[in-house]
Amino acid sequence: MSTELPDKEKKALQSEGPVKPVDWKDYREHLATADREGHRLWIYPRKPHGRYTRARTWVSWVLLGLMFAGPFIRINGNPLLLVNVVERRFSILGQIFWPQDMIISTVTMLVFLVGIVIFTTAFGRLWCGWTCPQTVLMEMVFRKIEYFIEGDAHQQRALAKAPWTAGKLVRKVGKHGVFLALSFFIGNTLLAYIIGTEELFKIVTDNPLNHLTGLTFMVLFTLLFYGIFARFREQACTFICPYGRLQSTLLDENTIVVAYDYKRGEKRGTLKRTVPPMKRKYEGYGDCIDCHQCVTVCPTGIDIRNGTQMECVNCTACIDACDSVMDKIKRPRGLIRYASLNGIERGERLQVTPRLLGYAVVLLGLIGLWTVLVFTRSDVEVTILRAPGSLFQIMPDGHLSNLYTVKVVNKTSRRVPVQLKLENLPGDLQLMGGEIVVLPQLLAENSVLIDLEPALVKHGHADLVIGVYADGKKVETLKTAFVGPRDDSIPK
Ligand code: SF4
Ligand code: SF4
């Protein structure tokens, strides 16, 4: 399919005066990872070298260490991070959150989202390039293993085209075997963040028949990660990641991104040894020597010289590649660098725009709210509800009784004995299952029987106020209703 426009349309475009005609030769109207028929084009990025790659490698080691050690790290006896969606129990930085902490969880989520928006508006996809688990695992683990087993880009390409020999089979099977083992390891780590390390060890060491669900998820996670890192790769960032899709709405001309300095680089042209630098400059050429080194290292297959593109994960590989070219041709580094559009066009530094300021005010407000909620949160959360399906009973001594179910969540890391007292009416409150002692970070449930004299239940209803005491200290006051007969059939 040709990218050329018919002459008539070209003329129409050119006649639009100030509107710059589209350069159809360079205009990208297709994906770098698909051919014109939509078939996948496999990317073989060249191994990047340079100061950014070195820095990212160090950051990655720290992050990988944290990621794999994370499920084992405890703060006050609680996991650093646990997202137990099964039991609806969450631990963030050692603080346990229950479904009862819905408001705190919602505000935490909002802080996280607004933080992302501010960060992205100011610094673009810095997260994607340096800290996203997908990029870190893909570029710093799986890709490096691939380079080790199959060699650099040109060797990988040659291997892919080569006929199937014993050598090729060994390399391919070896690589995919390592990928599968790594995916199993990553899948287990994810499972540990969901169900906790104790449960994971039980699945690994116990009779498999007792943990069929856990084992199924283990296999599914392994296959999922293998699929992502062995096959899907950069497509996850381009098509699946919601954060990537949000970029177009969050970035503006002041956002710092990995950018090509077109003012310095254009007009691009091959460097000819016979042409002295002054003559090259006089002929209107910029610093870009059109060597394509920035394109060959790109793991998403794009040419950064076309401007900011949705596929770009800001991995900095093109910065390193271009810097080494600039070193060789004795030009200053930074033809591709971290910069904003305004920075390149007008030499402006990072601007604090009203939009950024607005986001920052919202974020500060949310952080304030979150702090208040966390520090005023009680250690024990109690709910009391009438037992489902029960009405009231008339006791042999003529008293009326109602049955309730009480649920107590202990958010501390110590055992908490809990007492309940009826505070607004004379009556009897009995815990059916004996004293409530809630173990650390757990939920206890008990039945409560409350007896009242019929005279206290007017028109079939009485309001109850129940005090909740933990360690002898009042921690909460609960309100509930007591029901009785509406008519006068019961002597009062
Ligand atoms: S690496 Fe630098 S000089 Fe070479 S094509 Fe890319 S931008 Fe131009
Ligand atoms: S354009 Fe540069 S920063 Fe963006 S993904 Fe490609 S190599 Fe990485």
Short mmCIF file of C-alpha atoms and ligand atoms in Angstrom, two decimals:
data_model
loop_
_atom_site.label_atom_id
_atom_site.label_comp_id
_atom_site.label_asym_id
_atom_site.label_seq_id
_atom_site.Cartn_x
_atom_site.Cartn_y
_atom_site.Cartn_z
CA MET A 1 0.00 0.00 0.00
CA SER A 2 1.46 3.34 -0.99
CA THR A 3 1.70 6.25 1.45
CA GLU A 4 1.57 8.78 -1.43
CA LEU A 5 -1.47 11.02 -1.62
CA PRO A 6 -3.08 11.67 -4.98
CA ASP A 7 -1.79 14.90 -6.61
CA LYS A 8 -5.18 16.57 -6.26
CA GLU A 9 -5.23 16.09 -2.48
CA LYS A 10 -1.60 17.15 -2.19
CA LYS A 11 -2.38 20.39 -3.99
CA ALA A 12 -5.45 20.97 -1.83
CA LEU A 13 -3.36 20.54 1.29
CA GLN A 14 -0.61 22.80 0.04
CA SER A 15 -3.12 25.50 -0.85
CA GLU A 16 -4.25 25.75 2.76
CA GLY A 17 -1.78 28.54 3.41
CA PRO A 18 -0.35 28.47 6.94
CA VAL A 19 -1.16 24.77 7.39
CA LYS A 20 2.07 22.85 6.91
CA PRO A 21 1.62 20.07 4.36
CA VAL A 22 2.12 16.61 5.74
CA ASP A 23 5.39 15.00 4.84
CA TRP A 24 3.90 11.74 3.66
CA LYS A 25 7.26 10.07 3.36
CA ASP A 26 7.91 10.36 7.11
CA TYR A 27 4.31 10.32 8.27
CA ARG A 28 3.53 7.28 10.41
CA GLU A 29 0.15 5.84 9.59
CA HIS A 30 0.96 2.29 10.67
CA LEU A 31 2.30 0.49 13.70
CA ALA A 32 5.99 -0.25 13.91
CA THR A 33 5.20 -3.78 15.07
CA ALA A 34 2.78 -4.75 12.31
CA ASP A 35 3.05 -4.98 8.55
CA ARG A 36 0.54 -3.49 6.15
CA GLU A 37 -1.61 -6.62 6.41
CA GLY A 38 -1.59 -6.44 10.20
CA HIS A 39 0.82 -9.33 10.79
CA ARG A 40 3.12 -9.00 13.77
CA LEU A 41 6.63 -7.75 13.04
CA TRP A 42 9.02 -9.17 15.58
CA ILE A 43 11.33 -6.57 17.11
CA TYR A 44 15.01 -7.40 17.53
CA PRO A 45 16.37 -4.42 19.46
CA ARG A 46 20.13 -4.03 19.56
CA LYS A 47 21.74 -4.32 23.00
CA PRO A 48 21.89 -0.82 24.52
CA HIS A 49 25.01 0.53 26.27
CA GLY A 50 25.59 3.79 28.04
CA ARG A 51 25.15 5.80 31.20
CA TYR A 52 21.33 5.59 31.29
CA THR A 53 21.36 1.85 30.66
CA ARG A 54 23.89 1.42 33.49
CA ALA A 55 21.81 3.55 35.87
CA ARG A 56 18.63 1.70 34.94
CA THR A 57 20.38 -1.62 35.50
CA TRP A 58 21.29 -0.60 39.06
CA VAL A 59 17.79 0.66 39.74
CA SER A 60 16.39 -2.59 38.35
CA TRP A 61 18.50 -4.74 40.66
CA VAL A 62 17.16 -2.84 43.66
CA LEU A 63 13.58 -3.08 42.39
CA LEU A 64 13.86 -6.77 41.53
CA GLY A 65 15.32 -7.47 44.97
CA LEU A 66 12.42 -5.59 46.57
CA MET A 67 9.85 -7.28 44.37
CA PHE A 68 11.01 -10.83 45.10
CA ALA A 69 11.76 -10.17 48.79
CA GLY A 70 8.53 -8.14 49.24
CA PRO A 71 6.25 -11.02 50.31
CA PHE A 72 8.76 -11.98 53.04
CA ILE A 73 9.24 -8.47 54.44
CA ARG A 74 7.23 -7.84 57.59
CA ILE A 75 6.48 -4.56 59.35
CA ASN A 76 5.04 -5.03 62.85
CA GLY A 77 4.50 -8.66 61.89
CA ASN A 78 2.40 -7.72 58.84
CA PRO A 79 3.41 -8.08 55.18
CA LEU A 80 4.90 -5.06 53.43
CA LEU A 81 2.26 -5.56 50.75
CA LEU A 82 -0.61 -8.03 50.65
CA VAL A 83 -3.57 -7.78 48.32
CA ASN A 84 -5.69 -10.65 49.56
CA VAL A 85 -8.74 -10.22 47.37
CA VAL A 86 -9.97 -13.67 48.39
CA GLU A 87 -10.33 -12.81 52.11
CA ARG A 88 -10.65 -9.09 51.37
CA ARG A 89 -7.65 -8.27 53.57
CA PHE A 90 -5.01 -5.80 52.48
CA SER A 91 -1.69 -4.80 53.97
CA ILE A 92 0.14 -1.72 52.77
CA LEU A 93 3.46 -0.87 54.43
CA GLY A 94 2.50 -3.20 57.29
CA GLN A 95 -0.87 -1.51 57.91
CA ILE A 96 -3.75 -3.95 57.61
CA PHE A 97 -6.85 -2.66 55.87
CA TRP A 98 -10.21 -4.44 56.02
CA PRO A 99 -13.35 -3.98 53.93
CA GLN A 100 -14.52 -1.92 56.94
CA ASP A 101 -11.74 0.56 56.07
CA MET A 102 -13.46 1.28 52.77
CA ILE A 103 -13.09 5.06 53.11
CA ILE A 104 -9.37 4.83 53.83
CA SER A 105 -8.89 2.41 50.93
CA THR A 106 -10.82 4.72 48.60
CA VAL A 107 -8.79 7.77 49.67
CA THR A 108 -5.55 5.74 49.34
CA MET A 109 -6.59 4.85 45.81
CA LEU A 110 -7.38 8.48 45.02
CA VAL A 111 -4.02 9.64 46.41
CA PHE A 112 -2.35 7.03 44.22
CA LEU A 113 -4.29 8.05 41.09
CA VAL A 114 -3.85 11.81 41.55
CA GLY A 115 -0.16 11.22 42.36
CA ILE A 116 0.17 9.34 39.06
CA VAL A 117 -1.59 12.13 37.18
CA ILE A 118 0.71 14.83 38.63
CA PHE A 119 3.81 12.77 38.14
CA THR A 120 2.89 11.92 34.56
CA THR A 121 1.95 15.49 33.69
CA ALA A 122 5.35 16.67 34.91
CA PHE A 123 7.64 13.76 34.01
CA GLY A 124 5.78 11.72 31.39
CA ARG A 125 6.51 8.01 31.36
CA LEU A 126 9.44 8.08 33.75
CA TRP A 127 7.64 5.32 35.66
CA CYS A 128 7.39 3.13 32.54
CA GLY A 129 11.05 3.39 31.67
CA TRP A 130 12.59 3.04 35.09
CA THR A 131 10.27 1.26 37.50
CA CYS A 132 7.38 -0.50 35.77
CA PRO A 133 7.64 -4.26 36.50
CA GLN A 134 6.84 -5.00 32.84
CA THR A 135 9.80 -2.94 31.56
CA VAL A 136 12.14 -3.99 34.35
CA LEU A 137 11.44 -7.70 33.87
CA MET A 138 11.34 -7.52 30.07
CA GLU A 139 14.39 -5.38 29.43
CA MET A 140 16.55 -6.22 32.42
CA VAL A 141 15.79 -9.92 32.89
CA PHE A 142 14.20 -11.67 29.90
CA ARG A 143 15.93 -9.56 27.22
CA LYS A 144 19.32 -10.00 28.87
CA ILE A 145 18.83 -13.77 29.02
CA GLU A 146 17.92 -13.67 25.33
CA TYR A 147 21.09 -11.71 24.50
CA PHE A 148 23.11 -14.22 26.54
CA ILE A 149 21.66 -17.28 24.81
CA GLU A 150 21.01 -16.02 21.28
CA GLY A 151 23.38 -13.06 21.00
CA ASP A 152 22.73 -9.47 19.89
CA ALA A 153 20.00 -8.38 17.46
CA HIS A 154 21.73 -9.41 14.21
CA GLN A 155 22.57 -12.88 15.63
CA GLN A 156 18.99 -13.33 16.81
CA ARG A 157 17.70 -12.37 13.39
CA ALA A 158 20.09 -14.81 11.72
CA LEU A 159 19.09 -17.58 14.13
CA ALA A 160 15.41 -16.98 13.44
CA LYS A 161 16.02 -17.33 9.67
CA ALA A 162 18.39 -20.31 9.98
CA PRO A 163 17.09 -23.85 9.31
CA TRP A 164 16.33 -26.03 12.30
CA THR A 165 19.57 -27.66 13.40
CA ALA A 166 20.54 -29.30 16.70
CA GLY A 167 22.32 -26.06 17.72
CA LYS A 168 19.28 -23.91 17.03
CA LEU A 169 17.03 -26.38 18.85
CA VAL A 170 19.26 -26.36 21.93
CA ARG A 171 19.29 -22.55 22.04
CA LYS A 172 15.56 -22.15 21.51
CA VAL A 173 14.56 -24.91 23.95
CA GLY A 174 17.11 -23.65 26.48
CA LYS A 175 15.86 -20.07 26.22
CA HIS A 176 12.19 -20.99 26.53
CA GLY A 177 12.98 -23.40 29.37
CA VAL A 178 14.64 -20.57 31.31
CA PHE A 179 11.76 -18.23 30.44
CA LEU A 180 9.24 -20.79 31.73
CA ALA A 181 11.17 -21.34 34.97
CA LEU A 182 11.42 -17.58 35.51
CA SER A 183 7.73 -17.14 34.77
CA PHE A 184 6.96 -19.81 37.38
CA PHE A 185 9.07 -17.89 39.89
CA ILE A 186 7.36 -14.58 39.05
CA GLY A 187 3.92 -16.23 39.12
CA ASN A 188 4.61 -17.62 42.58
CA THR A 189 5.74 -14.20 43.75
CA LEU A 190 2.49 -12.66 42.54
CA LEU A 191 0.56 -15.43 44.30
CA ALA A 192 2.50 -14.69 47.51
CA TYR A 193 1.38 -11.05 47.27
CA ILE A 194 -2.21 -12.25 47.01
CA ILE A 195 -2.48 -15.10 49.50
CA GLY A 196 0.63 -14.55 51.63
CA THR A 197 3.81 -16.60 51.92
CA GLU A 198 2.39 -18.99 54.55
CA GLU A 199 -0.44 -20.09 52.27
CA LEU A 200 1.95 -20.36 49.32
CA PHE A 201 4.28 -22.66 51.28
CA LYS A 202 1.30 -24.81 52.20
CA ILE A 203 0.41 -25.16 48.51
CA VAL A 204 4.01 -26.09 47.68
CA THR A 205 4.59 -28.54 50.53
CA ASP A 206 1.14 -29.99 51.24
CA ASN A 207 -0.81 -32.67 49.36
CA PRO A 208 -1.60 -31.09 45.95
CA LEU A 209 -5.15 -32.45 46.09
CA ASN A 210 -5.85 -30.14 49.03
CA HIS A 211 -4.86 -27.05 47.04
CA LEU A 212 -6.31 -27.52 43.59
CA THR A 213 -7.44 -23.87 43.29
CA GLY A 214 -4.06 -22.55 44.41
CA LEU A 215 -2.26 -24.88 42.01
CA THR A 216 -4.53 -23.85 39.15
CA PHE A 217 -3.65 -20.19 39.74
CA MET A 218 0.03 -21.10 39.98
CA VAL A 219 -0.14 -22.66 36.51
CA LEU A 220 -2.26 -19.83 35.09
CA PHE A 221 0.09 -17.12 36.40
CA THR A 222 3.12 -19.02 35.05
CA LEU A 223 1.56 -19.30 31.59
CA LEU A 224 0.43 -15.68 31.71
CA PHE A 225 3.92 -14.36 32.47
CA TYR A 226 5.52 -16.72 29.98
CA GLY A 227 3.09 -15.49 27.31
CA ILE A 228 3.79 -11.84 28.14
CA PHE A 229 7.59 -12.02 28.29
CA ALA A 230 8.25 -14.66 25.66
CA ARG A 231 5.71 -13.56 23.05
CA PHE A 232 3.52 -10.55 23.81
CA ARG A 233 6.33 -8.24 24.98
CA GLU A 234 6.04 -4.57 23.89
CA GLN A 235 2.44 -5.17 22.79
CA ALA A 236 1.44 -5.18 26.47
CA CYS A 237 2.60 -1.55 26.80
CA THR A 238 1.10 -0.46 23.49
CA PHE A 239 -2.30 -2.17 23.61
CA ILE A 240 -3.10 -3.41 27.11
CA CYS A 241 -1.60 -1.10 29.72
CA PRO A 242 -4.21 1.48 30.79
CA TYR A 243 -1.48 3.83 32.01
CA GLY A 244 0.06 3.84 28.55
CA ARG A 245 -3.32 4.64 27.00
CA LEU A 246 -3.77 7.56 29.40
CA GLN A 247 -0.61 9.30 28.22
CA SER A 248 -2.25 11.20 25.41
CA THR A 249 -4.60 12.91 27.86
CA LEU A 250 -1.96 13.67 30.51
CA LEU A 251 1.01 14.87 28.51
CA ASP A 252 1.32 18.48 27.43
CA GLU A 253 4.01 20.64 25.86
CA ASN A 254 5.70 21.12 29.25
CA THR A 255 5.93 17.42 30.08
CA ILE A 256 9.45 16.03 30.29
CA VAL A 257 9.77 13.06 27.93
CA VAL A 258 12.50 11.32 25.98
CA ALA A 259 12.64 13.66 23.00
CA TYR A 260 14.62 14.26 19.86
CA ASP A 261 15.89 17.83 19.55
CA TYR A 262 14.69 18.39 16.01
CA LYS A 263 15.93 21.99 16.05
CA ARG A 264 19.45 20.76 16.54
CA GLY A 265 19.14 17.54 14.56
CA GLU A 266 17.41 18.64 11.34
CA LYS A 267 17.98 18.64 8.48
CA ARG A 268 19.26 15.13 8.95
CA GLY A 269 21.73 13.63 6.55
CA THR A 270 24.44 10.99 6.32
CA LEU A 271 27.84 12.12 7.49
CA LYS A 272 30.32 12.16 4.63
CA ARG A 273 33.99 12.14 5.51
CA THR A 274 34.70 14.24 2.46
CA VAL A 275 32.39 17.04 3.60
CA PRO A 276 33.95 19.27 6.30
CA PRO A 277 31.69 20.16 9.30
CA MET A 278 31.45 23.83 8.28
CA LYS A 279 30.31 22.94 4.80
CA ARG A 280 27.77 20.49 6.23
CA LYS A 281 26.42 23.25 8.45
CA TYR A 282 26.37 25.72 5.59
CA GLU A 283 24.34 23.23 3.55
CA GLY A 284 21.72 23.30 6.29
CA TYR A 285 22.43 19.92 7.88
CA GLY A 286 21.91 19.43 11.61
CA ASP A 287 23.58 17.05 14.03
CA CYS A 288 21.51 13.98 13.12
CA ILE A 289 23.58 11.86 10.76
CA ASP A 290 20.62 9.56 10.03
CA CYS A 291 22.52 6.54 11.30
CA HIS A 292 19.35 4.86 12.71
CA GLN A 293 21.22 3.76 15.84
CA CYS A 294 18.37 5.21 17.96
CA VAL A 295 15.88 3.10 16.00
CA THR A 296 17.81 -0.17 16.14
CA VAL A 297 17.96 -0.16 19.96
CA CYS A 298 14.30 0.73 20.47
CA PRO A 299 12.43 -2.18 22.09
CA THR A 300 9.14 -0.90 20.67
CA GLY A 301 10.49 -0.49 17.16
CA ILE A 302 9.78 3.23 16.74
CA ASP A 303 11.82 6.16 15.49
CA ILE A 304 11.90 8.80 18.23
CA ARG A 305 12.67 11.41 15.58
CA ASN A 306 8.98 11.23 14.60
CA GLY A 307 8.13 12.88 17.94
CA THR A 308 6.44 11.59 21.09
CA GLN A 309 4.59 8.40 20.28
CA MET A 310 2.27 6.19 22.28
CA GLU A 311 4.62 3.19 21.98
CA CYS A 312 7.56 5.01 23.57
CA VAL A 313 8.07 3.72 27.13
CA ASN A 314 10.86 6.24 27.78
CA CYS A 315 13.37 3.45 28.24
CA THR A 316 16.30 5.80 27.38
CA ALA A 317 17.97 3.25 25.06
CA CYS A 318 17.83 5.75 22.18
CA ILE A 319 19.45 8.44 24.35
CA ASP A 320 22.41 6.16 25.02
CA ALA A 321 22.65 5.08 21.39
CA CYS A 322 22.61 8.66 20.11
CA ASP A 323 25.01 9.90 22.81
CA SER A 324 27.58 7.34 21.70
CA VAL A 325 27.13 8.49 18.08
CA MET A 326 27.59 12.12 19.16
CA ASP A 327 30.76 11.12 21.04
CA LYS A 328 32.09 9.51 17.89
CA ILE A 329 31.38 12.47 15.63
CA LYS A 330 32.59 14.88 18.33
CA ARG A 331 29.30 16.69 18.81
CA PRO A 332 27.72 17.45 22.21
CA ARG A 333 25.59 14.69 23.72
CA GLY A 334 21.86 15.17 24.18
CA LEU A 335 20.49 15.26 20.63
CA ILE A 336 17.99 12.82 22.12
CA ARG A 337 17.44 13.64 25.79
CA TYR A 338 14.91 14.20 28.55
CA ALA A 339 13.21 17.44 27.51
CA SER A 340 9.79 19.00 27.03
CA LEU A 341 8.46 20.29 23.72
CA ASN A 342 8.71 23.84 25.06
CA GLY A 343 12.19 23.04 26.32
CA ILE A 344 13.26 22.12 22.80
CA GLU A 345 11.34 24.82 20.96
CA ARG A 346 11.98 27.73 23.32
CA GLY A 347 14.65 26.51 25.69
CA GLU A 348 12.19 26.63 28.63
CA ARG A 349 12.76 24.60 31.79
CA LEU A 350 10.01 22.57 33.54
CA GLN A 351 7.04 24.90 34.07
CA VAL A 352 4.61 24.77 36.98
CA THR A 353 1.43 25.21 34.97
CA PRO A 354 -2.00 26.01 36.51
CA ARG A 355 -3.05 22.46 35.66
CA LEU A 356 -0.10 21.00 37.59
CA LEU A 357 -0.78 23.37 40.47
CA GLY A 358 -4.45 22.36 40.56
CA TYR A 359 -3.54 18.66 40.69
CA ALA A 360 -1.01 19.36 43.45
CA VAL A 361 -3.63 21.14 45.60
CA VAL A 362 -6.03 18.21 45.19
CA LEU A 363 -3.25 15.77 46.06
CA LEU A 364 -2.26 17.68 49.20
CA GLY A 365 -5.91 17.78 50.30
CA LEU A 366 -6.25 14.02 49.77
CA ILE A 367 -3.01 13.27 51.63
CA GLY A 368 -4.28 15.41 54.54
CA LEU A 369 -7.58 13.52 54.57
CA TRP A 370 -5.78 10.18 54.40
CA THR A 371 -3.53 11.11 57.33
CA VAL A 372 -6.51 12.13 59.47
CA LEU A 373 -8.39 8.92 58.61
CA VAL A 374 -5.42 6.64 59.34
CA PHE A 375 -4.52 8.29 62.63
CA THR A 376 -8.09 8.45 63.92
CA ARG A 377 -8.92 4.88 62.91
CA SER A 378 -9.86 2.70 65.91
CA ASP A 379 -7.94 -0.48 66.71
CA VAL A 380 -11.14 -2.49 66.82
CA GLU A 381 -14.06 -2.35 64.43
CA VAL A 382 -17.36 -3.82 65.63
CA THR A 383 -20.63 -4.33 63.81
CA ILE A 384 -23.81 -5.70 65.34
CA LEU A 385 -26.78 -6.90 63.33
CA ARG A 386 -29.95 -8.73 64.22
CA ALA A 387 -29.54 -12.45 63.48
CA PRO A 388 -30.99 -13.10 60.00
CA GLY A 389 -34.52 -14.47 60.06
CA SER A 390 -35.01 -13.95 63.80
CA LEU A 391 -37.72 -11.79 65.33
CA PHE A 392 -38.14 -11.81 69.10
CA GLN A 393 -38.78 -14.45 71.75
CA ILE A 394 -40.83 -14.36 74.93
CA MET A 395 -38.82 -15.91 77.70
CA PRO A 396 -40.40 -18.06 80.48
CA ASP A 397 -40.01 -15.14 82.92
CA GLY A 398 -41.98 -12.88 80.52
CA HIS A 399 -38.95 -10.92 79.28
CA LEU A 400 -38.45 -10.31 75.58
CA SER A 401 -35.24 -11.36 73.89
CA ASN A 402 -33.57 -10.55 70.55
CA LEU A 403 -30.67 -12.41 69.01
CA TYR A 404 -27.82 -10.49 67.31
CA THR A 405 -24.64 -11.35 65.47
CA VAL A 406 -21.60 -9.33 66.41
CA LYS A 407 -18.47 -9.15 64.23
CA VAL A 408 -15.23 -7.79 65.68
CA VAL A 409 -12.20 -6.94 63.54
CA ASN A 410 -8.92 -6.62 65.42
CA LYS A 411 -6.65 -4.27 63.42
CA THR A 412 -3.77 -4.49 65.91
CA SER A 413 -0.99 -7.05 66.11
CA ARG A 414 -1.98 -8.18 69.65
CA ARG A 415 -4.86 -10.19 71.14
CA VAL A 416 -7.74 -7.94 72.13
CA PRO A 417 -10.44 -8.99 74.63
CA VAL A 418 -13.71 -7.21 73.84
CA GLN A 419 -16.66 -6.58 76.16
CA LEU A 420 -20.11 -5.26 75.24
CA LYS A 421 -22.35 -3.36 77.66
CA LEU A 422 -25.94 -2.27 77.28
CA GLU A 423 -25.76 1.42 78.14
CA ASN A 424 -29.12 3.12 77.73
CA LEU A 425 -31.59 0.58 79.15
CA PRO A 426 -31.58 -1.86 82.03
CA GLY A 427 -31.42 -5.29 80.48
CA ASP A 428 -29.30 -8.37 80.14
CA LEU A 429 -26.64 -8.80 77.41
CA GLN A 430 -25.17 -12.28 77.07
CA LEU A 431 -22.39 -13.40 74.73
CA MET A 432 -23.51 -16.82 73.57
CA GLY A 433 -20.08 -18.09 72.59
CA GLY A 434 -18.33 -16.87 75.75
CA GLU A 435 -15.92 -13.95 76.04
CA ILE A 436 -14.76 -12.39 72.75
CA VAL A 437 -10.97 -12.44 72.40
CA VAL A 438 -9.88 -11.47 68.90
CA LEU A 439 -6.53 -12.68 67.66
CA PRO A 440 -4.21 -10.19 65.93
CA GLN A 441 -5.40 -8.99 62.51
CA LEU A 442 -8.35 -11.35 62.56
CA LEU A 443 -12.09 -11.21 62.64
CA ALA A 444 -14.19 -12.86 65.36
CA GLU A 445 -17.91 -13.51 65.25
CA ASN A 446 -20.23 -14.21 68.15
CA SER A 447 -23.95 -14.34 68.92
CA VAL A 448 -25.39 -11.94 71.45
CA LEU A 449 -28.70 -12.38 73.28
CA ILE A 450 -30.30 -9.26 74.73
CA ASP A 451 -33.18 -9.49 77.25
CA LEU A 452 -35.46 -6.56 78.05
CA GLU A 453 -38.53 -6.12 80.17
CA PRO A 454 -41.59 -5.85 77.88
CA ALA A 455 -42.41 -2.43 79.42
CA LEU A 456 -39.26 -1.00 77.82
CA VAL A 457 -40.38 -2.01 74.33
CA LYS A 458 -42.92 0.59 73.29
CA HIS A 459 -44.95 0.03 70.08
CA GLY A 460 -42.85 -3.03 69.32
CA HIS A 461 -39.53 -1.15 69.22
CA ALA A 462 -36.71 0.03 71.48
CA ASP A 463 -33.47 1.77 70.58
CA LEU A 464 -30.37 0.20 72.09
CA VAL A 465 -27.00 1.81 72.77
CA ILE A 466 -24.18 -0.67 73.29
CA GLY A 467 -20.73 0.29 74.50
CA VAL A 468 -17.75 -1.63 73.11
CA TYR A 469 -14.80 -1.99 75.48
CA ALA A 470 -11.36 -3.29 74.48
CA ASP A 471 -8.76 -3.88 77.18
CA GLY A 472 -11.24 -2.24 79.59
CA LYS A 473 -11.31 1.01 77.52
CA LYS A 474 -14.36 2.18 75.62
CA VAL A 475 -13.54 2.18 71.91
CA GLU A 476 -16.87 2.46 70.20
CA THR A 477 -20.57 3.06 70.73
CA LEU A 478 -23.00 1.04 68.66
CA LYS A 479 -26.67 1.71 68.04
CA THR A 480 -29.17 -0.96 67.12
CA ALA A 481 -32.87 -1.73 67.42
CA PHE A 482 -34.72 -4.17 69.64
CA VAL A 483 -38.06 -5.50 68.42
CA GLY A 484 -41.07 -6.79 70.32
CA PRO A 485 -44.77 -7.39 69.77
CA ARG A 486 -46.67 -4.41 68.34
CA ASP A 487 -50.01 -5.25 69.94
CA ASP A 488 -51.02 -5.48 73.58
CA SER A 489 -51.28 -9.25 73.66
CA ILE A 490 -48.21 -9.35 75.86
CA PRO A 491 -48.73 -8.11 79.39
CA LYS A 492 -46.48 -5.10 80.06
S1 SF4 B 1 21.17 8.01 16.74
FE1 SF4 B 1 21.18 10.24 16.79
S2 SF4 B 1 22.30 10.76 14.95
FE2 SF4 B 1 21.73 8.65 14.67
S3 SF4 B 1 19.77 8.74 13.61
FE3 SF4 B 1 19.29 8.71 15.79
S4 SF4 B 1 19.11 10.87 16.32
FE4 SF4 B 1 20.18 10.80 14.36
S1 SF4 B 2 11.89 5.75 21.47
FE1 SF4 B 2 13.68 5.64 22.80
S2 SF4 B 2 12.88 5.87 24.86
FE2 SF4 B 2 11.15 5.43 23.52
S3 SF4 B 2 10.93 3.21 23.69
FE3 SF4 B 2 12.21 3.60 21.90
S4 SF4 B 2 14.29 3.51 22.69
FE4 SF4 B 2 12.97 3.67 24.44
#
